[in-house]
């Protein structure tokens, strides 16, 4: 019996979600933890898996390989920034959060500086970061659902929002830790199987990490026009150049922007509220470090397959679209979603500039231009290569797991920010009916606002996530690091550092992405730094303000608080 | 302007040379990998293998994972031996 992609996806997605819900409900029966407070029996290995699952979002699963396929250098900045950020997290911040007696980043900062104003400003920044990040997850989930349900992507955003709310309501934070283990197995397994299956078609190789050494299979040679047995990568470079795509490692962005993006992602990793929450409840500094280390190991397992997926996606894009006499079946399958568009023209198809094409100018009538949303490439490529519907379904389930698991953690972080930090009066850990209702209302509101943003996102999923990282870097990195290591920093300095860093970054993003998108070009960016990378500038300026204010208006006296020495 | 009290809530820690070295390494290695190593590809593939992509996108994440794991193991072992206590010249009061 043959099944199509939608039937297979229905089985796999429903089955995987059934497994999550079963784990959540089973765990819930054993716990009386509060809705928005993590449990306290977390071991580093389980915590590392949960950290990795919360970390690997739709941006990593769906969008990163697509970005790398179209702009290899910028893709490198994302991979490196997101993994190097774990180093800063392990050394600078995570060990300092344990035993803080708080459950949120704003709560921690407010207590550290003894300032309700710091807490409220930090809560507003945390909400902004969380909602932006959540919008990216909703967009990613919507890309998957739009294909499976054959819905316009806008309607799919609504379905995704509903799924996220149900998932967050089904489990508390402790239960989510158990659910995260199941979700990690699904999403990492799906990604590795997807990468191996695509590589097997193109090069007869199944180990994704060997993709760059692989040689063309007969099918790969037919797709890219080379000879069987020839090295895969140079054949792809030649074919892509013939299709008008720039070399994989070429980037329209300058060195300054790629450095800024890398630093913003590194610093943003240290300031993500939904990631840091996990470290408030680890009992010892050693556990915090071990949790980060395990988390990065599990993240790298998936990231090590990104180049293989990117390579396969790029090969599929140029091999099936460029020069084709008519739209291939996968384009027709994705057409109802609105994520693929073909401009009218005469002759064979041509990739449009926003799909990576260089916009070749040719004599004669214009060819039909194909515009492909980069976020669908990872899901569309296996269909285009004719892989089994079960593998496509597994990829869809993995992408949904990535989006929904991250989104659920974000909803809980948003709820905690509102209930504990913006509306003081509900002590941390309290679990009465009013607090619970307030948390649910805050979560629903956060999802609604994020859904509105996801309907018209200012970029791809990975770019939207990068904007959230930028704001997190600018708002939290200086205050968290100075608060942990510099005794002279004052609450006033932390407050102004956060305000200046966050305001500059948000203003810059708003200017180029919402007010004047027509000017969002590298020539118009300040110092050639894109909105995704401006968080590094915001963090630097915020840190400068923090230092200056601390030195100009020093503290009156320092209480005799005990200190710890960071080993290493 | 009204003066305020610093250091409320919990105390600060003093980073050790080892921790500073790890942080500095990542701050240098990160941008270098993202810009420099990926740029090797500009010269084309080396023996059919894109060395820049290989190092930038496979090598760098593995290197950072090793750095974090190594740091965590070292710092935790030191803490177990009692080397992390508020010894002379290390604590702030």
Short mmCIF file of C-alpha atoms in Angstrom, two decimals, chain A residues 72-279:
data_model
loop_
_atom_site.label_atom_id
_atom_site.label_comp_id
_atom_site.label_asym_id
_atom_site.label_seq_id
_atom_site.Cartn_x
_atom_site.Cartn_y
_atom_site.Cartn_z
CA UNK A 72 27.45 29.83 3.29
CA UNK A 73 29.46 32.48 5.08
CA UNK A 74 26.50 33.88 6.95
CA UNK A 75 25.46 30.33 7.83
CA UNK A 76 28.89 29.83 9.36
CA UNK A 77 28.41 32.93 11.51
CA UNK A 78 25.19 31.47 12.91
CA UNK A 79 26.62 28.01 13.61
CA UNK A 80 29.74 29.41 15.23
CA UNK A 81 27.94 32.14 17.19
CA UNK A 82 25.38 29.75 18.60
CA UNK A 83 27.95 27.18 19.72
CA UNK A 84 30.57 29.64 21.00
CA UNK A 85 27.84 31.28 23.07
CA UNK A 86 27.67 28.13 25.19
CA UNK A 87 31.26 28.75 26.28
CA UNK A 88 30.29 32.14 27.68
CA UNK A 89 27.19 30.62 29.24
CA UNK A 90 29.18 27.88 30.99
CA UNK A 91 31.89 30.17 32.31
CA UNK A 92 30.26 33.51 32.93
CA UNK A 93 26.63 33.14 33.84
CA UNK A 94 25.14 29.68 34.43
CA UNK A 95 27.14 28.85 37.61
CA UNK A 96 26.27 32.25 39.10
CA UNK A 97 22.53 31.72 38.77
CA UNK A 98 22.25 28.65 40.96
CA UNK A 99 20.97 29.16 44.49
CA UNK A 100 19.81 32.62 43.52
CA UNK A 101 16.41 31.88 45.01
CA UNK A 102 14.73 33.28 41.90
CA UNK A 103 13.05 31.73 38.93
CA UNK A 104 13.46 34.36 36.23
CA UNK A 105 16.24 36.52 34.82
CA UNK A 106 14.44 39.75 35.80
CA UNK A 107 13.88 38.37 39.29
CA UNK A 108 17.56 37.50 39.57
CA UNK A 109 18.72 40.91 38.35
CA UNK A 110 16.22 42.70 40.60
CA UNK A 111 17.50 40.81 43.63
CA UNK A 112 21.14 41.15 42.65
CA UNK A 113 20.88 44.93 42.40
CA UNK A 114 18.19 45.35 45.04
CA UNK A 115 16.12 47.34 42.59
CA UNK A 116 12.46 46.85 41.63
CA UNK A 117 13.06 49.19 38.67
CA UNK A 118 15.80 46.90 37.34
CA UNK A 119 13.42 43.97 37.71
CA UNK A 120 10.59 45.67 35.81
CA UNK A 121 12.80 46.94 32.97
CA UNK A 122 14.41 43.50 32.69
CA UNK A 123 10.96 41.90 32.60
CA UNK A 124 9.89 44.18 29.75
CA UNK A 125 13.07 43.29 27.83
CA UNK A 126 12.55 39.58 28.57
CA UNK A 127 9.01 39.78 27.22
CA UNK A 128 10.24 41.45 24.05
CA UNK A 129 12.89 38.79 23.52
CA UNK A 130 10.49 35.98 24.31
CA UNK A 131 7.69 37.18 22.05
CA UNK A 132 10.06 37.75 19.12
CA UNK A 133 11.57 34.30 19.57
CA UNK A 134 8.11 32.82 19.93
CA UNK A 135 7.01 34.47 16.68
CA UNK A 136 9.85 32.68 14.90
CA UNK A 137 8.73 29.34 16.30
CA UNK A 138 5.15 29.93 15.26
CA UNK A 139 6.31 30.84 11.78
CA UNK A 140 8.42 27.68 11.59
CA UNK A 141 5.59 25.47 12.79
CA UNK A 142 3.28 27.21 10.34
CA UNK A 143 5.58 26.39 7.42
CA UNK A 144 5.27 22.70 8.29
CA UNK A 145 1.54 22.80 8.97
CA UNK A 146 0.80 24.77 5.83
CA UNK A 147 2.22 21.93 3.73
CA UNK A 148 0.59 19.14 5.71
CA UNK A 149 -2.82 20.79 5.94
CA UNK A 150 -2.57 22.54 2.55
CA UNK A 151 -3.37 25.84 4.20
CA UNK A 152 -2.12 29.34 3.44
CA UNK A 153 0.74 30.01 5.82
CA UNK A 154 -1.25 32.74 7.57
CA UNK A 155 -3.97 30.31 8.61
CA UNK A 156 -1.33 27.79 9.62
CA UNK A 157 0.09 30.36 12.07
CA UNK A 158 -3.25 30.22 13.90
CA UNK A 159 -3.15 26.42 14.07
CA UNK A 160 0.44 26.55 15.32
CA UNK A 161 -0.52 29.04 18.05
CA UNK A 162 -3.28 26.72 19.21
CA UNK A 163 -0.91 23.73 19.31
CA UNK A 164 1.66 25.67 21.32
CA UNK A 165 -0.89 26.75 23.91
CA UNK A 166 -2.20 23.21 24.29
CA UNK A 167 1.32 21.85 24.63
CA UNK A 168 2.34 24.43 27.22
CA UNK A 169 -0.84 23.81 29.18
CA UNK A 170 -0.36 20.04 29.11
CA UNK A 171 2.90 20.11 31.02
CA UNK A 172 4.60 22.09 33.69
CA UNK A 173 8.27 22.93 33.48
CA UNK A 174 9.36 19.74 35.20
CA UNK A 175 7.16 17.70 32.96
CA UNK A 176 8.61 19.55 30.00
CA UNK A 177 12.04 18.29 31.01
CA UNK A 178 10.83 14.71 30.58
CA UNK A 179 9.01 15.61 27.38
CA UNK A 180 12.14 17.29 26.06
CA UNK A 181 14.03 14.01 26.16
CA UNK A 182 11.43 12.41 23.91
CA UNK A 183 11.38 15.46 21.68
CA UNK A 184 15.16 15.49 21.34
CA UNK A 185 15.14 11.90 20.15
CA UNK A 186 12.50 12.77 17.55
CA UNK A 187 14.04 15.98 16.27
CA UNK A 188 17.70 14.94 16.25
CA UNK A 189 16.84 11.52 14.85
CA UNK A 190 14.69 13.10 12.16
CA UNK A 191 17.41 15.55 11.16
CA UNK A 192 20.16 12.94 10.95
CA UNK A 193 17.95 10.52 9.02
CA UNK A 194 16.90 13.31 6.68
CA UNK A 195 20.49 14.38 6.07
CA UNK A 196 21.67 10.81 5.54
CA UNK A 197 18.81 9.94 3.19
CA UNK A 198 19.34 12.98 0.99
CA UNK A 199 23.08 12.42 0.89
CA UNK A 200 22.54 8.79 0.03
CA UNK A 201 20.58 9.80 -3.08
CA UNK A 202 23.13 12.39 -4.17
CA UNK A 203 26.33 10.54 -3.32
CA UNK A 204 25.61 7.07 -1.94
CA UNK A 205 26.87 8.25 1.44
CA UNK A 206 24.80 8.09 4.62
CA UNK A 207 27.02 9.77 7.19
CA UNK A 208 26.16 13.50 7.07
CA UNK A 209 29.51 14.54 8.52
CA UNK A 210 31.23 13.08 5.45
CA UNK A 211 29.12 15.04 2.97
CA UNK A 212 31.90 17.39 1.98
CA UNK A 213 34.12 14.47 0.99
CA UNK A 214 31.40 12.62 -0.92
CA UNK A 215 31.37 11.72 -4.61
CA UNK A 216 28.45 11.89 -7.00
CA UNK A 217 26.14 8.92 -7.39
CA UNK A 218 24.39 8.29 -10.69
CA UNK A 219 21.31 10.17 -9.45
CA UNK A 220 23.47 13.01 -8.15
CA UNK A 221 25.30 13.21 -11.46
CA UNK A 222 22.00 13.34 -13.33
CA UNK A 223 20.78 16.15 -11.07
CA UNK A 224 23.92 18.27 -11.16
CA UNK A 225 25.26 17.37 -14.57
CA UNK A 226 28.61 15.92 -13.50
CA UNK A 227 30.11 12.48 -13.94
CA UNK A 228 29.35 9.69 -11.45
CA UNK A 229 32.26 9.35 -9.04
CA UNK A 230 33.31 12.97 -9.35
CA UNK A 231 33.58 15.02 -6.12
CA UNK A 232 30.14 16.26 -5.13
CA UNK A 233 31.05 19.70 -3.85
CA UNK A 234 32.87 21.10 -6.92
CA UNK A 235 30.10 19.70 -9.13
CA UNK A 236 27.56 21.59 -7.06
CA UNK A 237 29.62 24.79 -7.20
CA UNK A 238 29.76 24.57 -11.00
CA UNK A 239 26.05 23.78 -11.37
CA UNK A 240 25.04 26.55 -8.97
CA UNK A 241 27.21 29.05 -10.82
CA UNK A 242 25.55 28.06 -14.06
CA UNK A 243 22.18 28.69 -12.37
CA UNK A 244 23.27 32.16 -11.34
CA UNK A 245 23.77 31.42 -7.64
CA UNK A 246 26.77 32.98 -6.00
CA UNK A 247 29.45 30.62 -4.60
CA UNK A 248 28.40 28.98 -1.36
CA UNK A 249 30.87 30.92 0.73
CA UNK A 250 30.17 34.23 -0.99
CA UNK A 251 28.19 36.76 0.95
CA UNK A 252 26.88 40.18 0.11
CA UNK A 253 27.61 41.14 3.70
CA UNK A 254 30.96 42.44 4.84
CA UNK A 255 33.35 41.11 7.43
CA UNK A 256 32.16 43.63 10.04
CA UNK A 257 28.62 42.34 9.78
CA UNK A 258 29.57 38.70 10.08
CA UNK A 259 31.74 39.46 13.12
CA UNK A 260 28.89 41.46 14.64
CA UNK A 261 26.34 38.71 13.96
CA UNK A 262 28.65 36.14 15.55
CA UNK A 263 29.24 38.25 18.66
CA UNK A 264 25.54 39.13 18.96
CA UNK A 265 24.57 35.47 18.81
CA UNK A 266 27.25 34.57 21.36
CA UNK A 267 26.20 37.27 23.81
CA UNK A 268 22.53 36.61 23.12
CA UNK A 269 22.97 32.97 24.10
CA UNK A 270 23.97 34.18 27.55
CA UNK A 271 20.87 36.33 27.88
CA UNK A 272 18.04 34.11 26.68
CA UNK A 273 15.43 34.00 29.46
CA UNK A 274 13.98 30.59 28.56
CA UNK A 275 17.44 28.99 28.49
CA UNK A 276 18.72 30.62 31.67
CA UNK A 277 15.64 29.62 33.69
CA UNK A 278 16.90 26.07 33.84
CA UNK A 279 20.03 27.14 35.75
#
